[in-house]
mmCIF file of C-alpha atoms in Angstrom:
data_model
loop_
_atom_site.group_PDB
_atom_site.id
_atom_site.type_symbol
_atom_site.label_atom_id
_atom_site.label_comp_id
_atom_site.label_asym_id
_atom_site.label_seq_id
_atom_site.Cartn_x
_atom_site.Cartn_y
_atom_site.Cartn_z
ATOM 1 C CA MET I 1 107.193 89.059 97.880
ATOM 2 C CA LYS I 2 105.260 85.690 96.344
ATOM 3 C CA HIS I 3 105.845 84.116 99.591
ATOM 4 C CA CYS I 4 103.918 86.749 101.474
ATOM 5 C CA ILE I 5 100.507 86.578 98.618
ATOM 6 C CA LEU I 6 101.124 82.707 99.411
ATOM 7 C CA PHE I 7 101.577 83.090 103.572
ATOM 8 C CA LEU I 8 98.434 84.841 103.501
ATOM 9 C CA PHE I 9 96.253 82.404 101.763
ATOM 10 C CA ILE I 10 97.432 79.617 103.296
ATOM 11 C CA LEU I 11 96.374 81.733 106.445
ATOM 12 C CA PHE I 12 92.940 82.187 104.867
ATOM 13 C CA SER I 13 92.246 79.037 103.796
ATOM 14 C CA VAL I 14 93.693 76.713 107.158
ATOM 15 C CA ALA I 15 91.485 79.155 109.199
ATOM 16 C CA LEU I 16 88.483 79.628 106.880
ATOM 17 C CA SER I 17 88.346 75.176 107.572
ATOM 18 C CA ALA I 18 88.864 75.878 111.132
ATOM 19 C CA GLN I 19 86.067 78.201 111.133
ATOM 20 C CA ILE I 20 83.406 75.619 108.826
ATOM 21 C CA GLU I 21 84.720 72.851 111.200
ATOM 22 C CA ASN I 22 83.763 74.527 114.586
ATOM 23 C CA GLU I 23 80.451 75.471 112.962
ATOM 24 C CA GLY I 24 79.841 71.936 112.456
ATOM 25 C CA THR I 25 80.198 71.311 116.254
ATOM 26 C CA LYS I 26 78.478 73.794 117.646
ATOM 27 C CA GLU I 27 75.347 72.593 120.114
ATOM 28 C CA PRO I 28 72.257 74.150 118.589
ATOM 29 C CA ALA I 29 71.349 76.440 121.828
ATOM 30 C CA GLN I 30 74.968 78.002 120.756
ATOM 31 C CA ASP I 31 73.727 78.669 117.493
ATOM 32 C CA SER I 32 72.446 81.886 117.550
ATOM 33 C CA ILE I 33 74.692 83.278 120.208
ATOM 34 C CA LYS I 34 77.412 82.429 117.916
ATOM 35 C CA LYS I 35 75.077 84.219 114.731
ATOM 36 C CA LYS I 36 74.613 87.535 116.446
ATOM 37 C CA ALA I 37 78.229 87.483 117.623
ATOM 38 C CA PHE I 38 79.386 86.555 113.835
ATOM 39 C CA VAL I 39 76.731 89.661 112.555
ATOM 40 C CA LYS I 40 78.132 91.867 115.053
ATOM 41 C CA SER I 41 82.287 91.089 114.374
ATOM 42 C CA LEU I 42 81.327 91.963 110.385
ATOM 43 C CA GLY I 43 79.742 94.728 111.649
ATOM 44 C CA ASN I 44 82.774 95.695 113.600
ATOM 45 C CA GLY I 45 84.864 95.475 110.328
ATOM 46 C CA PHE I 46 85.936 91.360 110.245
ATOM 47 C CA PHE I 47 85.303 88.435 109.376
ATOM 48 C CA PRO I 48 85.627 85.847 112.125
ATOM 49 C CA THR I 49 87.381 82.763 112.552
ATOM 50 C CA LYS I 50 88.270 80.341 115.185
ATOM 51 C CA TYR I 51 92.199 81.793 115.237
ATOM 52 C CA PHE I 52 92.250 84.738 113.629
ATOM 53 C CA ASN I 53 89.638 87.219 112.368
ATOM 54 C CA PHE I 54 90.698 89.033 108.964
ATOM 55 C CA ASP I 55 90.137 92.894 108.708
ATOM 56 C CA LEU I 56 87.710 93.962 106.017
ATOM 57 C CA ARG I 57 89.180 97.081 105.170
ATOM 58 C CA TYR I 58 91.540 95.887 103.126
ATOM 59 C CA LEU I 59 89.274 94.339 100.260
ATOM 60 C CA VAL I 60 89.054 96.619 98.045
ATOM 61 C CA LYS I 61 89.504 100.094 98.411
ATOM 62 C CA TYR I 62 90.266 103.018 95.267
ATOM 63 C CA ASN I 63 92.512 105.933 94.532
ATOM 64 C CA GLN I 64 93.297 108.176 92.176
ATOM 65 C CA TYR I 65 97.335 107.245 92.523
ATOM 66 C CA GLU I 66 96.860 103.352 92.827
ATOM 67 C CA GLY I 67 93.185 102.931 91.048
ATOM 68 C CA VAL I 68 92.201 100.260 92.638
ATOM 69 C CA ARG I 69 93.831 98.885 95.445
ATOM 70 C CA THR I 70 92.968 94.995 96.863
ATOM 71 C CA GLY I 71 94.040 92.611 99.472
ATOM 72 C CA LEU I 72 94.121 91.012 103.007
ATOM 73 C CA GLY I 73 94.452 91.755 106.044
ATOM 74 C CA ALA I 74 94.519 89.785 109.846
ATOM 75 C CA GLU I 75 95.187 89.521 113.443
ATOM 76 C CA THR I 76 95.234 87.194 116.061
ATOM 77 C CA ASN I 77 92.285 87.275 118.103
ATOM 78 C CA LYS I 78 91.596 85.609 121.608
ATOM 79 C CA ALA I 79 91.452 82.629 121.019
ATOM 80 C CA PHE I 80 94.905 82.081 119.917
ATOM 81 C CA SER I 81 96.498 84.352 122.798
ATOM 82 C CA GLU I 82 94.910 87.174 125.055
ATOM 83 C CA LYS I 83 98.803 87.856 126.043
ATOM 84 C CA TYR I 84 100.041 88.239 122.628
ATOM 85 C CA ARG I 85 98.482 89.109 118.865
ATOM 86 C CA LEU I 86 100.225 89.264 115.417
ATOM 87 C CA ASN I 87 98.835 91.780 112.823
ATOM 88 C CA THR I 88 99.823 92.187 109.063
ATOM 89 C CA TYR I 89 98.179 93.146 105.758
ATOM 90 C CA LEU I 90 99.408 93.010 102.206
ATOM 91 C CA VAL I 91 97.271 94.964 99.706
ATOM 92 C CA TYR I 92 98.116 95.949 95.386
ATOM 93 C CA GLY I 93 97.608 98.994 93.360
ATOM 94 C CA PHE I 94 97.159 98.249 89.955
ATOM 95 C CA ARG I 95 98.088 101.618 88.735
ATOM 96 C CA ASP I 96 100.980 102.388 90.366
ATOM 97 C CA ARG I 97 101.547 98.358 90.229
ATOM 98 C CA ARG I 98 103.099 98.224 93.568
ATOM 99 C CA PHE I 99 102.797 95.799 97.111
ATOM 100 C CA LYS I 100 102.389 97.827 100.139
ATOM 101 C CA TYR I 101 102.783 95.431 103.634
ATOM 102 C CA SER I 102 102.631 95.649 107.627
ATOM 103 C CA LEU I 103 104.161 93.509 109.853
ATOM 104 C CA GLY I 104 103.507 93.755 113.511
ATOM 105 C CA GLY I 105 102.587 92.637 116.832
ATOM 106 C CA GLY I 106 101.945 92.986 120.365
ATOM 107 C CA PHE I 107 101.608 91.927 123.726
ATOM 108 C CA ARG I 108 99.919 92.601 126.825
ATOM 109 C CA VAL I 109 101.566 93.723 130.247
ATOM 110 C CA ALA I 110 98.915 95.007 132.205
ATOM 111 C CA GLU I 111 95.395 93.397 132.221
ATOM 112 C CA ALA I 112 93.544 95.725 134.573
ATOM 113 C CA THR I 113 94.552 98.696 132.338
ATOM 114 C CA ASN I 114 94.548 97.091 129.196
ATOM 115 C CA THR I 115 97.802 98.209 128.350
ATOM 116 C CA TRP I 116 100.154 96.562 124.909
ATOM 117 C CA VAL I 117 103.308 97.207 123.737
ATOM 118 C CA ASN I 118 103.207 96.826 120.363
ATOM 119 C CA LEU I 119 105.562 96.539 117.194
ATOM 120 C CA SER I 120 105.250 97.062 113.777
ATOM 121 C CA TYR I 121 106.893 97.320 109.934
ATOM 122 C CA THR I 122 105.026 99.374 107.353
ATOM 123 C CA ASP I 123 106.022 99.909 103.682
ATOM 124 C CA ASP I 124 102.907 101.721 102.483
ATOM 125 C CA LEU I 125 101.416 105.427 101.210
ATOM 126 C CA GLN I 126 100.318 108.017 103.123
ATOM 127 C CA GLU I 127 97.792 110.949 102.097
ATOM 128 C CA THR I 128 100.046 114.038 102.247
ATOM 129 C CA GLY I 129 98.222 116.730 104.828
ATOM 130 C CA SER I 130 97.041 114.314 106.312
ATOM 131 C CA THR I 131 97.157 113.966 110.229
ATOM 132 C CA LYS I 132 95.770 110.332 112.560
ATOM 133 C CA PHE I 133 94.996 110.499 115.851
ATOM 134 C CA LEU I 134 96.700 107.717 116.560
ATOM 135 C CA THR I 135 93.264 106.264 119.280
ATOM 136 C CA ASP I 136 91.437 106.238 117.070
ATOM 137 C CA ASN I 137 92.864 102.997 115.261
ATOM 138 C CA ARG I 138 90.323 101.278 118.183
ATOM 139 C CA PHE I 139 86.870 102.216 115.800
ATOM 140 C CA PHE I 140 86.308 100.767 112.818
ATOM 141 C CA GLN I 141 84.990 102.694 109.749
ATOM 142 C CA PHE I 142 83.272 100.431 107.620
ATOM 143 C CA PHE I 143 83.400 102.496 104.632
ATOM 144 C CA GLU I 144 85.721 105.504 104.240
ATOM 145 C CA PRO I 145 84.506 107.744 101.008
ATOM 146 C CA ARG I 146 86.683 110.318 100.533
ATOM 147 C CA LEU I 147 89.866 107.898 99.458
ATOM 148 C CA LEU I 148 87.905 107.699 96.382
ATOM 149 C CA ASN I 149 89.456 110.811 94.903
ATOM 150 C CA ILE I 150 92.650 111.123 96.900
ATOM 151 C CA ASP I 151 96.052 111.775 94.830
ATOM 152 C CA LEU I 152 98.442 113.078 96.775
ATOM 153 C CA PHE I 153 100.613 110.358 99.069
ATOM 154 C CA HIS I 154 103.728 110.051 99.610
ATOM 155 C CA LYS I 155 105.581 106.631 100.493
ATOM 156 C CA HIS I 156 107.325 106.064 103.917
ATOM 157 C CA ILE I 157 108.919 103.150 105.255
ATOM 158 C CA THR I 158 108.241 103.095 109.295
ATOM 159 C CA LYS I 159 109.037 101.402 112.270
ATOM 160 C CA LEU I 160 107.826 102.294 114.997
ATOM 161 C CA ILE I 161 106.843 100.930 118.884
ATOM 162 C CA SER I 162 103.895 102.421 121.080
ATOM 163 C CA LEU I 163 102.443 101.947 124.398
ATOM 164 C CA GLU I 164 98.883 101.514 124.336
ATOM 165 C CA HIS I 165 97.041 102.388 128.129
ATOM 166 C CA GLU I 166 93.366 102.726 129.482
ATOM 167 C CA PHE I 167 93.346 105.019 132.818
ATOM 168 C CA THR I 168 89.525 104.210 132.615
ATOM 169 C CA PRO I 169 87.360 102.958 129.898
ATOM 170 C CA LYS I 170 86.502 106.884 129.825
ATOM 171 C CA ILE I 171 90.651 107.903 129.102
ATOM 172 C CA LEU I 172 92.158 106.178 126.186
ATOM 173 C CA SER I 173 95.865 106.507 125.857
ATOM 174 C CA GLU I 174 98.621 106.002 123.396
ATOM 175 C CA THR I 175 101.971 107.259 122.856
ATOM 176 C CA GLU I 176 104.495 105.626 119.647
ATOM 177 C CA PHE I 177 107.931 106.382 118.730
ATOM 178 C CA SER I 178 108.737 105.929 115.176
ATOM 179 C CA ILE I 179 111.710 106.320 112.270
ATOM 180 C CA SER I 180 110.404 106.838 108.770
ATOM 181 C CA LYS I 181 111.581 107.105 105.586
ATOM 182 C CA ILE I 182 109.669 109.441 103.528
ATOM 183 C CA ASP I 183 109.389 109.555 99.537
ATOM 184 C CA PRO I 184 107.047 111.971 97.730
ATOM 185 C CA THR I 185 104.933 110.696 94.803
ATOM 186 C CA TYR I 186 104.650 113.666 93.580
ATOM 187 C CA ALA I 187 107.811 116.424 92.532
ATOM 188 C CA TYR I 188 108.340 118.213 96.018
ATOM 189 C CA GLY I 189 111.283 119.507 97.393
ATOM 190 C CA PHE I 190 111.883 121.108 100.989
ATOM 191 C CA ASN I 191 113.791 124.584 100.584
ATOM 192 C CA LEU I 192 115.360 124.669 104.053
ATOM 193 C CA ASN I 193 118.392 127.387 104.403
ATOM 194 C CA GLY I 194 119.226 126.607 100.630
ATOM 195 C CA ASP I 195 118.896 122.677 101.005
ATOM 196 C CA VAL I 196 116.288 121.181 98.867
ATOM 197 C CA TYR I 197 115.072 117.786 100.681
ATOM 198 C CA ASN I 198 113.185 115.614 97.739
ATOM 199 C CA ASN I 199 112.764 113.124 100.269
ATOM 200 C CA PHE I 200 113.728 112.685 103.716
ATOM 201 C CA ASP I 201 114.289 110.863 107.293
ATOM 202 C CA ILE I 202 111.992 111.843 110.448
ATOM 203 C CA THR I 203 112.366 110.492 113.656
ATOM 204 C CA SER I 204 109.381 111.005 116.062
ATOM 205 C CA ALA I 205 107.858 110.645 118.999
ATOM 206 C CA LYS I 206 103.614 110.676 119.070
ATOM 207 C CA THR I 207 101.355 110.824 122.198
ATOM 208 C CA ALA I 208 97.554 110.966 122.276
ATOM 209 C CA LEU I 209 94.633 110.906 124.487
ATOM 210 C CA GLN I 210 90.837 110.375 123.888
ATOM 211 C CA TRP I 211 88.270 110.934 126.502
ATOM 212 C CA SER I 212 84.913 110.481 126.616
ATOM 213 C CA PRO I 213 83.460 111.885 129.937
ATOM 214 C CA PHE I 214 79.923 111.069 129.237
ATOM 215 C CA SER I 215 79.913 107.030 127.567
ATOM 216 C CA LYS I 216 79.059 104.787 130.179
ATOM 217 C CA PHE I 217 80.485 101.790 130.961
ATOM 218 C CA GLU I 218 79.927 97.867 132.259
ATOM 219 C CA SER I 219 82.244 94.683 133.956
ATOM 220 C CA THR I 220 81.212 91.904 131.799
ATOM 221 C CA GLU I 221 82.227 88.172 131.832
ATOM 222 C CA TYR I 222 84.320 89.408 128.601
ATOM 223 C CA GLY I 223 85.274 92.647 129.899
ATOM 224 C CA VAL I 224 84.428 95.948 129.738
ATOM 225 C CA LYS I 225 82.147 97.408 127.540
ATOM 226 C CA GLN I 226 80.521 100.082 126.468
ATOM 227 C CA THR I 227 76.518 100.592 127.379
ATOM 228 C CA LYS I 228 76.300 104.306 125.790
ATOM 229 C CA ASP I 229 78.306 106.428 123.184
ATOM 230 C CA GLY I 230 78.108 109.604 125.672
ATOM 231 C CA TYR I 231 79.239 113.045 123.934
ATOM 232 C CA PRO I 232 81.227 115.609 123.579
ATOM 233 C CA LYS I 233 84.243 113.289 123.473
ATOM 234 C CA PHE I 234 87.599 115.529 123.189
ATOM 235 C CA THR I 235 90.823 113.992 121.381
ATOM 236 C CA LEU I 236 94.273 115.949 121.675
ATOM 237 C CA GLN I 237 97.792 114.426 120.565
ATOM 238 C CA TYR I 238 101.062 115.825 120.439
ATOM 239 C CA THR I 239 103.898 115.003 118.059
ATOM 240 C CA LYS I 240 107.523 116.065 118.091
ATOM 241 C CA SER I 241 110.075 115.655 115.143
ATOM 242 C CA PHE I 242 114.042 115.410 116.176
ATOM 243 C CA LYS I 243 116.603 116.137 113.643
ATOM 244 C CA SER I 244 119.988 114.053 114.051
ATOM 245 C CA VAL I 245 117.742 111.749 116.301
ATOM 246 C CA ILE I 246 118.504 107.957 114.483
ATOM 247 C CA LYS I 247 118.762 110.363 111.203
ATOM 248 C CA GLY I 248 116.201 112.470 111.784
ATOM 249 C CA ASP I 249 116.134 115.592 109.215
ATOM 250 C CA PHE I 250 114.306 118.303 110.848
ATOM 251 C CA ASN I 251 113.209 119.664 113.999
ATOM 252 C CA PHE I 252 109.517 120.293 114.397
ATOM 253 C CA SER I 253 106.135 119.681 117.075
ATOM 254 C CA LYS I 254 102.369 119.546 116.268
ATOM 255 C CA LEU I 255 99.526 120.238 118.348
ATOM 256 C CA ASP I 256 96.444 118.802 117.098
ATOM 257 C CA PHE I 257 92.536 118.425 118.739
ATOM 258 C CA ARG I 258 89.556 117.252 118.420
ATOM 259 C CA SER I 259 85.817 117.971 119.779
ATOM 260 C CA ILE I 260 82.994 115.907 119.060
ATOM 261 C CA TYR I 261 79.189 116.898 120.381
ATOM 262 C CA GLU I 262 75.852 115.491 119.833
ATOM 263 C CA ILE I 263 72.371 116.877 120.675
ATOM 264 C CA GLY I 264 68.613 115.376 120.361
ATOM 265 C CA ASP I 265 68.073 111.561 119.749
ATOM 266 C CA PRO I 266 70.486 109.269 117.587
ATOM 267 C CA LYS I 267 67.449 107.966 116.129
ATOM 268 C CA GLY I 268 65.554 110.742 115.433
ATOM 269 C CA ALA I 269 66.600 114.322 114.706
ATOM 270 C CA HIS I 270 69.913 115.474 116.276
ATOM 271 C CA SER I 271 72.347 117.406 115.389
ATOM 272 C CA ARG I 272 75.965 116.631 115.657
ATOM 273 C CA ILE I 273 79.291 119.638 115.379
ATOM 274 C CA THR I 274 83.065 118.301 115.149
ATOM 275 C CA VAL I 275 85.854 120.908 116.087
ATOM 276 C CA VAL I 276 89.250 120.327 114.403
ATOM 277 C CA SER I 277 92.234 122.229 115.144
ATOM 278 C CA GLY I 278 96.202 121.752 115.228
ATOM 279 C CA ILE I 279 99.121 123.963 114.948
ATOM 280 C CA SER I 280 102.835 122.910 113.834
ATOM 281 C CA GLY I 281 106.203 124.792 114.500
ATOM 282 C CA GLY I 282 109.135 124.436 113.721
ATOM 283 C CA ASP I 283 110.772 122.604 109.881
ATOM 284 C CA THR I 284 107.767 120.887 109.246
ATOM 285 C CA PRO I 285 107.710 119.398 105.588
ATOM 286 C CA LEU I 286 104.497 119.822 103.122
ATOM 287 C CA THR I 287 103.951 115.879 103.898
ATOM 288 C CA HIS I 288 103.045 116.579 107.890
ATOM 289 C CA LEU I 289 101.493 119.843 107.423
ATOM 290 C CA TYR I 290 97.607 120.012 106.892
ATOM 291 C CA HIS I 291 95.154 120.009 104.268
ATOM 292 C CA ALA I 292 91.239 120.871 105.288
ATOM 293 C CA TYR I 293 90.017 117.588 104.522
ATOM 294 C CA PRO I 294 88.918 118.857 100.943
ATOM 295 C CA ASN I 295 86.959 116.142 99.043
ATOM 296 C CA ASN I 296 86.601 117.710 95.412
ATOM 297 C CA ILE I 297 88.571 116.499 91.990
ATOM 298 C CA THR I 298 89.943 119.346 89.896
ATOM 299 C CA LYS I 299 87.590 118.632 86.816
ATOM 300 C CA GLU I 300 86.082 121.157 84.701
ATOM 301 C CA THR I 301 82.147 120.590 85.342
ATOM 302 C CA ILE I 302 80.150 119.374 87.832
ATOM 303 C CA LEU I 303 79.165 116.019 86.489
ATOM 304 C CA GLN I 304 82.977 114.986 85.695
ATOM 305 C CA ARG I 305 83.561 116.115 90.079
ATOM 306 C CA PHE I 306 80.321 113.969 90.469
ATOM 307 C CA SER I 307 81.688 111.275 93.175
ATOM 308 C CA VAL I 308 81.179 109.833 96.386
ATOM 309 C CA ALA I 309 80.782 112.719 99.745
ATOM 310 C CA GLY I 310 82.885 111.875 102.853
ATOM 311 C CA LEU I 311 81.802 112.497 106.085
ATOM 312 C CA ASN I 312 83.668 115.190 107.187
ATOM 313 C CA SER I 313 85.372 116.714 104.582
ATOM 314 C CA PHE I 314 85.020 120.225 102.425
ATOM 315 C CA GLU I 315 82.866 118.561 98.957
ATOM 316 C CA THR I 316 83.599 121.785 97.320
ATOM 317 C CA MET I 317 87.800 122.264 97.824
ATOM 318 C CA PHE I 318 89.301 121.313 95.704
ATOM 319 C CA PHE I 319 92.222 118.622 96.700
ATOM 320 C CA ASN I 320 95.573 120.192 97.639
ATOM 321 C CA GLU I 321 93.995 123.800 97.492
ATOM 322 C CA PHE I 322 95.155 124.530 100.684
ATOM 323 C CA PHE I 323 98.178 123.558 103.100
ATOM 324 C CA SER I 324 97.818 125.467 106.453
ATOM 325 C CA ASP I 325 100.373 125.310 109.328
ATOM 326 C CA ARG I 326 97.589 126.303 112.114
ATOM 327 C CA PHE I 327 94.014 125.073 110.736
ATOM 328 C CA ALA I 328 90.731 124.612 112.235
ATOM 329 C CA THR I 329 87.515 123.530 111.078
ATOM 330 C CA PHE I 330 84.084 123.910 112.195
ATOM 331 C CA GLN I 331 81.231 121.057 110.940
ATOM 332 C CA PHE I 332 77.820 121.263 112.126
ATOM 333 C CA LYS I 333 74.810 118.636 110.248
ATOM 334 C CA HIS I 334 71.835 118.951 111.609
ATOM 335 C CA TYR I 335 69.675 115.332 110.969
ATOM 336 C CA LEU I 336 65.766 115.606 110.356
ATOM 337 C CA THR I 337 63.744 113.079 111.488
ATOM 338 C CA PRO I 338 63.223 110.030 108.883
ATOM 339 C CA PHE I 339 60.487 110.514 106.255
ATOM 340 C CA ASN I 340 58.627 107.183 107.759
ATOM 341 C CA ILE I 341 57.149 106.473 104.064
ATOM 342 C CA SER I 342 57.289 102.589 105.202
ATOM 343 C CA GLU I 343 58.908 100.017 108.182
ATOM 344 C CA ARG I 344 62.066 99.646 105.769
ATOM 345 C CA TYR I 345 62.053 102.579 104.144
ATOM 346 C CA LYS I 346 63.095 106.150 105.633
ATOM 347 C CA PRO I 347 64.984 108.183 103.887
ATOM 348 C CA GLN I 348 67.082 111.246 106.087
ATOM 349 C CA MET I 349 68.070 114.750 105.411
ATOM 350 C CA VAL I 350 70.817 116.145 107.138
ATOM 351 C CA LEU I 351 71.131 119.753 106.547
ATOM 352 C CA ILE I 352 75.102 121.053 106.812
ATOM 353 C CA THR I 353 77.824 124.317 107.284
ATOM 354 C CA ARG I 354 81.234 124.094 107.248
ATOM 355 C CA TYR I 355 84.129 126.527 107.819
ATOM 356 C CA ALA I 356 87.579 126.450 107.669
ATOM 357 C CA ILE I 357 89.941 128.825 108.532
ATOM 358 C CA GLY I 358 94.536 128.928 108.615
ATOM 359 C CA ASP I 359 97.587 130.026 107.769
ATOM 360 C CA MET I 360 101.288 129.299 106.788
ATOM 361 C CA ASN I 361 104.351 130.740 107.586
ATOM 362 C CA ASN I 362 107.321 130.618 105.081
ATOM 363 C CA PRO I 363 104.639 129.144 102.089
ATOM 364 C CA GLU I 364 107.825 130.041 99.727
ATOM 365 C CA ARG I 365 109.973 126.547 101.274
ATOM 366 C CA HIS I 366 107.468 124.267 99.694
ATOM 367 C CA GLU I 367 108.442 124.102 96.134
ATOM 368 C CA GLY I 368 106.255 122.269 93.526
ATOM 369 C CA VAL I 369 103.324 122.219 95.014
ATOM 370 C CA PRO I 370 100.707 125.847 94.262
ATOM 371 C CA PHE I 371 98.513 125.894 97.363
ATOM 372 C CA GLY I 372 96.586 128.736 98.665
ATOM 373 C CA SER I 373 95.681 130.207 101.982
ATOM 374 C CA LEU I 374 92.285 129.616 104.161
ATOM 375 C CA GLU I 375 93.046 133.318 106.033
ATOM 376 C CA LYS I 376 90.533 134.739 105.393
ATOM 377 C CA GLY I 377 88.120 131.473 106.023
ATOM 378 C CA TYR I 378 86.007 129.095 103.747
ATOM 379 C CA THR I 379 82.251 128.277 103.988
ATOM 380 C CA GLU I 380 79.837 125.616 102.480
ATOM 381 C CA SER I 381 77.066 125.047 102.941
ATOM 382 C CA GLY I 382 74.677 122.393 101.443
ATOM 383 C CA PHE I 383 72.182 118.940 102.205
ATOM 384 C CA GLU I 384 72.201 115.389 102.208
ATOM 385 C CA LEU I 385 69.194 113.122 101.227
ATOM 386 C CA ASN I 386 70.836 109.522 102.496
ATOM 387 C CA LYS I 387 69.498 105.762 102.187
ATOM 388 C CA LEU I 388 67.591 106.478 99.368
ATOM 389 C CA LEU I 389 68.175 103.042 98.116
ATOM 390 C CA PHE I 390 70.534 100.531 99.221
ATOM 391 C CA GLY I 391 72.053 102.565 101.215
ATOM 392 C CA PHE I 392 73.542 105.654 98.490
ATOM 393 C CA GLY I 393 71.762 109.118 98.689
ATOM 394 C CA LEU I 394 72.684 112.675 97.062
ATOM 395 C CA SER I 395 74.708 115.355 98.472
ATOM 396 C CA PHE I 396 74.548 118.978 97.009
ATOM 397 C CA THR I 397 76.900 121.487 98.570
ATOM 398 C CA TYR I 398 77.442 125.016 97.648
ATOM 399 C CA ARG I 399 80.708 127.684 98.582
ATOM 400 C CA TYR I 400 80.024 130.936 99.230
ATOM 401 C CA GLY I 401 82.285 133.558 100.754
ATOM 402 C CA ALA I 402 85.667 134.715 100.337
ATOM 403 C CA TYR I 403 86.787 131.488 98.737
ATOM 404 C CA HIS I 404 83.416 132.214 96.462
ATOM 405 C CA LEU I 405 85.103 131.163 93.066
ATOM 406 C CA PRO I 406 84.307 133.299 89.611
ATOM 407 C CA GLU I 407 82.096 130.231 87.279
ATOM 408 C CA ILE I 408 79.276 129.593 89.674
ATOM 409 C CA GLY I 409 79.269 125.902 88.725
ATOM 410 C CA ASP I 410 82.952 125.978 90.292
ATOM 411 C CA ASN I 411 81.082 126.230 93.683
ATOM 412 C CA VAL I 412 78.985 123.503 93.080
ATOM 413 C CA ALA I 413 79.553 119.767 94.495
ATOM 414 C CA PHE I 414 76.897 117.310 94.080
ATOM 415 C CA LYS I 415 77.697 113.845 94.881
ATOM 416 C CA PHE I 416 76.179 110.833 95.930
ATOM 417 C CA THR I 417 76.694 109.241 99.530
ATOM 418 C CA PHE I 418 76.461 106.014 101.273
ATOM 419 C CA ASN I 419 75.104 105.111 104.816
ATOM 420 C CA VAL I 420 75.487 101.217 106.094
ATOM 421 C CA SER I 421 75.831 99.984 108.961
ATOM 422 C CA LEU I 422 75.341 96.095 109.921
#
């Protein structure tokens, strides 16, 4: 592991030296263009150098299990090769005192459809009950506030091969086949016909499609670029796990769907609707089921629970409070016209309503983790005041309806928000 750290440090030093040397040889006319490209790359989450782009997602993070999580990630760019690519990261959690890493690479098989074959080996953590759409890997999120509060993780060692393909610029697809060793970091047993699994192997295939029918694209000398981010957008993903294939322990399947719709002027008053749903059938362990994007820490008072609000999470729902094998969420956000206090200072109020419903067959199979059902429907509403100071704002949300709690304070979430763009 020390050799991995040394390798990444040398890689960063060499690449940075090459970048500095390259900066010194630029023509003045090119300097402005290069600076704009540099800032744009930072906005997309990468620090560019001559042959490598360093991934800013891995620099500093925090969660309830690892504490401070810090490290370095990198991927090759087109100057290195247009047909081959390499990517890696190495991080360390100071609370669990453990390194996590990933090594991967890919090769392009068709330029016209941007088709790539990728391989990777990953030893890391994943949040229990979370679902990631494969196509989301192509889009960067500079800050993921909900990560600060997560405490329920499982370790996984995953080997995978995947295929990226663009049917058109509006239809992205990705398919992967993976083998994972799963080891929950908490006391959990999956009771299946009297056999209790505390850790297990998952062999699965997964395919995802993202369709953006109203986005617009144009061809440039640098490839196809998006000129309009149109809505609605749709994402569909299917997962199938195989028992007794390369030591797989369970047979199950999952179907996940997401739709995002925006109405109005993104720079002024507009509304955003997000619908997410999923269903799982077969022998699915808790690690691969659904929570409902909770973001409330289990502590006694409102101020003790004061943290950062997520972008699409239920702020009053406590972590690990609910799990489902079928669920749906509806989130509505209405952004009022920003307050035009000055040229640079324009806070914005956002009105929010969220609803979730779900249920689970055979909850007694999942031993060691108590949780409830969402069959009655969960509702919360509130507002945000964003960009009050240096990108920070405030959020207030109230929980009501079927899952309203006896203590009024337990239904309230008061947090700060963070919105920044480069």
